[in-house]
mmCIF file with all atom_site columns, C-alpha atoms in Angstrom:
data_model
loop_
_atom_site.group_PDB
_atom_site.id
_atom_site.type_symbol
_atom_site.label_atom_id
_atom_site.label_alt_id
_atom_site.label_comp_id
_atom_site.label_asym_id
_atom_site.label_entity_id
_atom_site.label_seq_id
_atom_site.pdbx_PDB_ins_code
_atom_site.Cartn_x
_atom_site.Cartn_y
_atom_site.Cartn_z
_atom_site.occupancy
_atom_site.B_iso_or_equiv
_atom_site.pdbx_formal_charge
_atom_site.auth_seq_id
_atom_site.auth_comp_id
_atom_site.auth_asym_id
_atom_site.auth_atom_id
_atom_site.pdbx_PDB_model_num
ATOM 1  C CA . MET A 1 1  ? -13.306 -8.652  1.870   1.00 53.00 ? 15 MET A CA 1
ATOM 2  C CA . SER A 1 2  ? -10.629 -8.357  -0.771  1.00 61.00 ? 16 SER A CA 1
ATOM 3  C CA . THR A 1 3  ? -6.964  -8.421  0.024   1.00 62.00 ? 17 THR A CA 1
ATOM 4  C CA . VAL A 1 4  ? -4.115  -7.307  -2.152  1.00 66.00 ? 18 VAL A CA 1
ATOM 5  C CA . ALA A 1 5  ? -1.293  -9.759  -2.721  1.00 64.00 ? 19 ALA A CA 1
ATOM 6  C CA . LEU A 1 6  ? 1.708   -7.736  -1.627  1.00 65.00 ? 20 LEU A CA 1
ATOM 7  C CA . ALA A 1 7  ? 4.552   -10.202 -1.518  1.00 60.00 ? 21 ALA A CA 1
ATOM 8  C CA . PRO A 1 8  ? 5.950   -10.276 2.017   1.00 53.00 ? 22 PRO A CA 1
ATOM 9  C CA . HIS A 1 9  ? 9.705   -10.040 1.922   1.00 46.00 ? 23 HIS A CA 1
ATOM 10 C CA . THR A 1 10 ? 11.984  -11.175 4.682   1.00 43.00 ? 24 THR A CA 1
ATOM 11 C CA . ALA A 1 11 ? 14.336  -8.524  5.941   1.00 41.00 ? 25 ALA A CA 1
ATOM 12 C CA . THR A 1 12 ? 17.928  -9.355  6.760   1.00 41.00 ? 26 THR A CA 1
ATOM 13 C CA . LEU A 1 13 ? 16.988  -9.565  10.457  1.00 46.00 ? 27 LEU A CA 1
ATOM 14 C CA . GLY A 1 14 ? 14.537  -12.359 9.680   1.00 48.00 ? 28 GLY A CA 1
ATOM 15 C CA . LEU A 1 15 ? 11.488  -10.193 10.356  1.00 51.00 ? 29 LEU A CA 1
ATOM 16 C CA . SER A 1 16 ? 8.517   -10.352 8.032   1.00 62.00 ? 30 SER A CA 1
ATOM 17 C CA . ARG A 1 17 ? 8.159   -7.051  6.244   1.00 75.00 ? 31 ARG A CA 1
ATOM 18 C CA . SER A 1 18 ? 4.912   -5.168  6.802   1.00 87.00 ? 32 SER A CA 1
ATOM 19 C CA . LEU A 1 19 ? 5.667   -1.877  5.023   1.00 93.00 ? 33 LEU A CA 1
ATOM 20 C CA . PHE A 1 20 ? 5.839   -1.464  1.263   1.00 94.00 ? 34 PHE A CA 1
ATOM 21 C CA . THR A 1 21 ? 6.970   1.176   -1.230  1.00 95.00 ? 35 THR A CA 1
ATOM 22 C CA . ALA A 1 22 ? 4.653   3.071   -3.564  1.00 96.00 ? 36 ALA A CA 1
ATOM 23 C CA . GLU A 1 23 ? 6.095   1.043   -6.432  1.00 95.00 ? 37 GLU A CA 1
ATOM 24 C CA . GLU A 1 24 ? 5.204   -2.254  -4.733  1.00 94.00 ? 38 GLU A CA 1
ATOM 25 C CA . VAL A 1 25 ? 1.686   -1.051  -3.932  1.00 94.00 ? 39 VAL A CA 1
ATOM 26 C CA . ALA A 1 26 ? 1.224   0.134   -7.519  1.00 95.00 ? 40 ALA A CA 1
ATOM 27 C CA . GLN A 1 27 ? 2.309   -3.254  -8.865  1.00 93.00 ? 41 GLN A CA 1
ATOM 28 C CA . ALA A 1 28 ? -0.034  -5.090  -6.494  1.00 92.00 ? 42 ALA A CA 1
ATOM 29 C CA . LEU A 1 29 ? -2.994  -2.888  -7.471  1.00 92.00 ? 43 LEU A CA 1
ATOM 30 C CA . ALA A 1 30 ? -2.039  -2.856  -11.177 1.00 92.00 ? 44 ALA A CA 1
ATOM 31 C CA . VAL A 1 31 ? -2.038  0.951   -11.242 1.00 95.00 ? 45 VAL A CA 1
ATOM 32 C CA . SER A 1 32 ? 0.639   3.571   -11.757 1.00 97.00 ? 46 SER A CA 1
ATOM 33 C CA . GLU A 1 33 ? 2.921   4.745   -9.002  1.00 98.00 ? 47 GLU A CA 1
ATOM 34 C CA . THR A 1 34 ? 1.637   8.257   -9.733  1.00 98.00 ? 48 THR A CA 1
ATOM 35 C CA . LEU A 1 35 ? -1.919  7.164   -8.894  1.00 97.00 ? 49 LEU A CA 1
ATOM 36 C CA . VAL A 1 36 ? -0.731  5.631   -5.607  1.00 97.00 ? 50 VAL A CA 1
ATOM 37 C CA . ARG A 1 37 ? 0.917   8.945   -4.710  1.00 97.00 ? 51 ARG A CA 1
ATOM 38 C CA . GLN A 1 38 ? -2.243  10.873  -5.672  1.00 98.00 ? 52 GLN A CA 1
ATOM 39 C CA . LEU A 1 39 ? -4.341  8.553   -3.500  1.00 97.00 ? 53 LEU A CA 1
ATOM 40 C CA . THR A 1 40 ? -1.889  9.205   -0.671  1.00 98.00 ? 54 THR A CA 1
ATOM 41 C CA . LEU A 1 41 ? -2.138  12.984  -1.057  1.00 97.00 ? 55 LEU A CA 1
ATOM 42 C CA . SER A 1 42 ? -5.944  12.793  -1.083  1.00 97.00 ? 56 SER A CA 1
ATOM 43 C CA . GLY A 1 43 ? -5.903  10.662  2.082   1.00 96.00 ? 57 GLY A CA 1
ATOM 44 C CA . ASP A 1 44 ? -7.422  7.587   0.435   1.00 95.00 ? 58 ASP A CA 1
ATOM 45 C CA . ILE A 1 45 ? -4.374  5.441   1.229   1.00 96.00 ? 59 ILE A CA 1
ATOM 46 C CA . PRO A 1 46 ? -2.573  6.402   4.452   1.00 97.00 ? 60 PRO A CA 1
ATOM 47 C CA . CYS A 1 47 ? 1.200   6.199   4.511   1.00 97.00 ? 61 CYS A CA 1
ATOM 48 C CA . ARG A 1 48 ? 3.951   6.050   7.106   1.00 96.00 ? 62 ARG A CA 1
ATOM 49 C CA . ARG A 1 49 ? 6.848   8.466   6.870   1.00 96.00 ? 63 ARG A CA 1
ATOM 50 C CA . ILE A 1 50 ? 10.225  7.341   8.128   1.00 93.00 ? 64 ILE A CA 1
ATOM 51 C CA . GLY A 1 51 ? 12.487  10.305  7.608   1.00 96.00 ? 65 GLY A CA 1
ATOM 52 C CA . ARG A 1 52 ? 12.174  11.025  3.897   1.00 96.00 ? 66 ARG A CA 1
ATOM 53 C CA . LEU A 1 53 ? 10.901  7.530   3.098   1.00 96.00 ? 67 LEU A CA 1
ATOM 54 C CA . VAL A 1 54 ? 7.216   6.893   2.429   1.00 96.00 ? 68 VAL A CA 1
ATOM 55 C CA . ARG A 1 55 ? 5.880   3.418   3.153   1.00 96.00 ? 69 ARG A CA 1
ATOM 56 C CA . TYR A 1 56 ? 2.473   1.762   3.069   1.00 96.00 ? 70 TYR A CA 1
ATOM 57 C CA . ALA A 1 57 ? 1.092   -0.792  5.533   1.00 94.00 ? 71 ALA A CA 1
ATOM 58 C CA . GLN A 1 58 ? -0.600  -3.926  4.194   1.00 92.00 ? 72 GLN A CA 1
ATOM 59 C CA . ALA A 1 59 ? -3.651  -3.255  6.389   1.00 91.00 ? 73 ALA A CA 1
ATOM 60 C CA . ASP A 1 60 ? -4.082  0.258   4.946   1.00 94.00 ? 74 ASP A CA 1
ATOM 61 C CA . VAL A 1 61 ? -3.906  -1.011  1.362   1.00 93.00 ? 75 VAL A CA 1
ATOM 62 C CA . ASP A 1 62 ? -6.390  -3.793  2.161   1.00 91.00 ? 76 ASP A CA 1
ATOM 63 C CA . ALA A 1 63 ? -8.753  -1.248  3.766   1.00 92.00 ? 77 ALA A CA 1
ATOM 64 C CA . PHE A 1 64 ? -8.554  0.931   0.646   1.00 93.00 ? 78 PHE A CA 1
ATOM 65 C CA . VAL A 1 65 ? -9.405  -2.049  -1.577  1.00 91.00 ? 79 VAL A CA 1
ATOM 66 C CA . SER A 1 66 ? -12.341 -2.944  0.686   1.00 90.00 ? 80 SER A CA 1
ATOM 67 C CA . ARG A 1 67 ? -13.686 0.611   0.480   1.00 90.00 ? 81 ARG A CA 1
ATOM 68 C CA . CYS A 1 68 ? -13.385 0.459   -3.310  1.00 87.00 ? 82 CYS A CA 1
ATOM 69 C CA . ASP A 1 69 ? -15.324 -2.823  -3.331  1.00 76.00 ? 83 ASP A CA 1
ATOM 70 C CA . GLU A 1 70 ? -18.090 -1.224  -1.252  1.00 72.00 ? 84 GLU A CA 1
ATOM 71 C CA . ARG A 1 71 ? -18.471 2.104   -3.050  1.00 70.00 ? 85 ARG A CA 1
ATOM 72 C CA . GLY A 1 72 ? -16.395 1.773   -6.190  1.00 68.00 ? 86 GLY A CA 1
ATOM 73 C CA . TYR A 1 73 ? -13.608 4.127   -7.055  1.00 63.00 ? 87 TYR A CA 1
#
């Protein structure tokens, strides 16, 4: 099973961060931010919406990569 190396940041409260921006996901996958947003709209990568903010969970990105490994993309 492949995992994507999203760098965990530490928030000011000392909590390990588990949600990432589209830009961070794009950098980790070496794709464009536009592609990440297209994959979100198609339902391939689920996102979390917090108000107007869109964030991605590490587990969802890892699951997407695993599906790509199994069937290709």
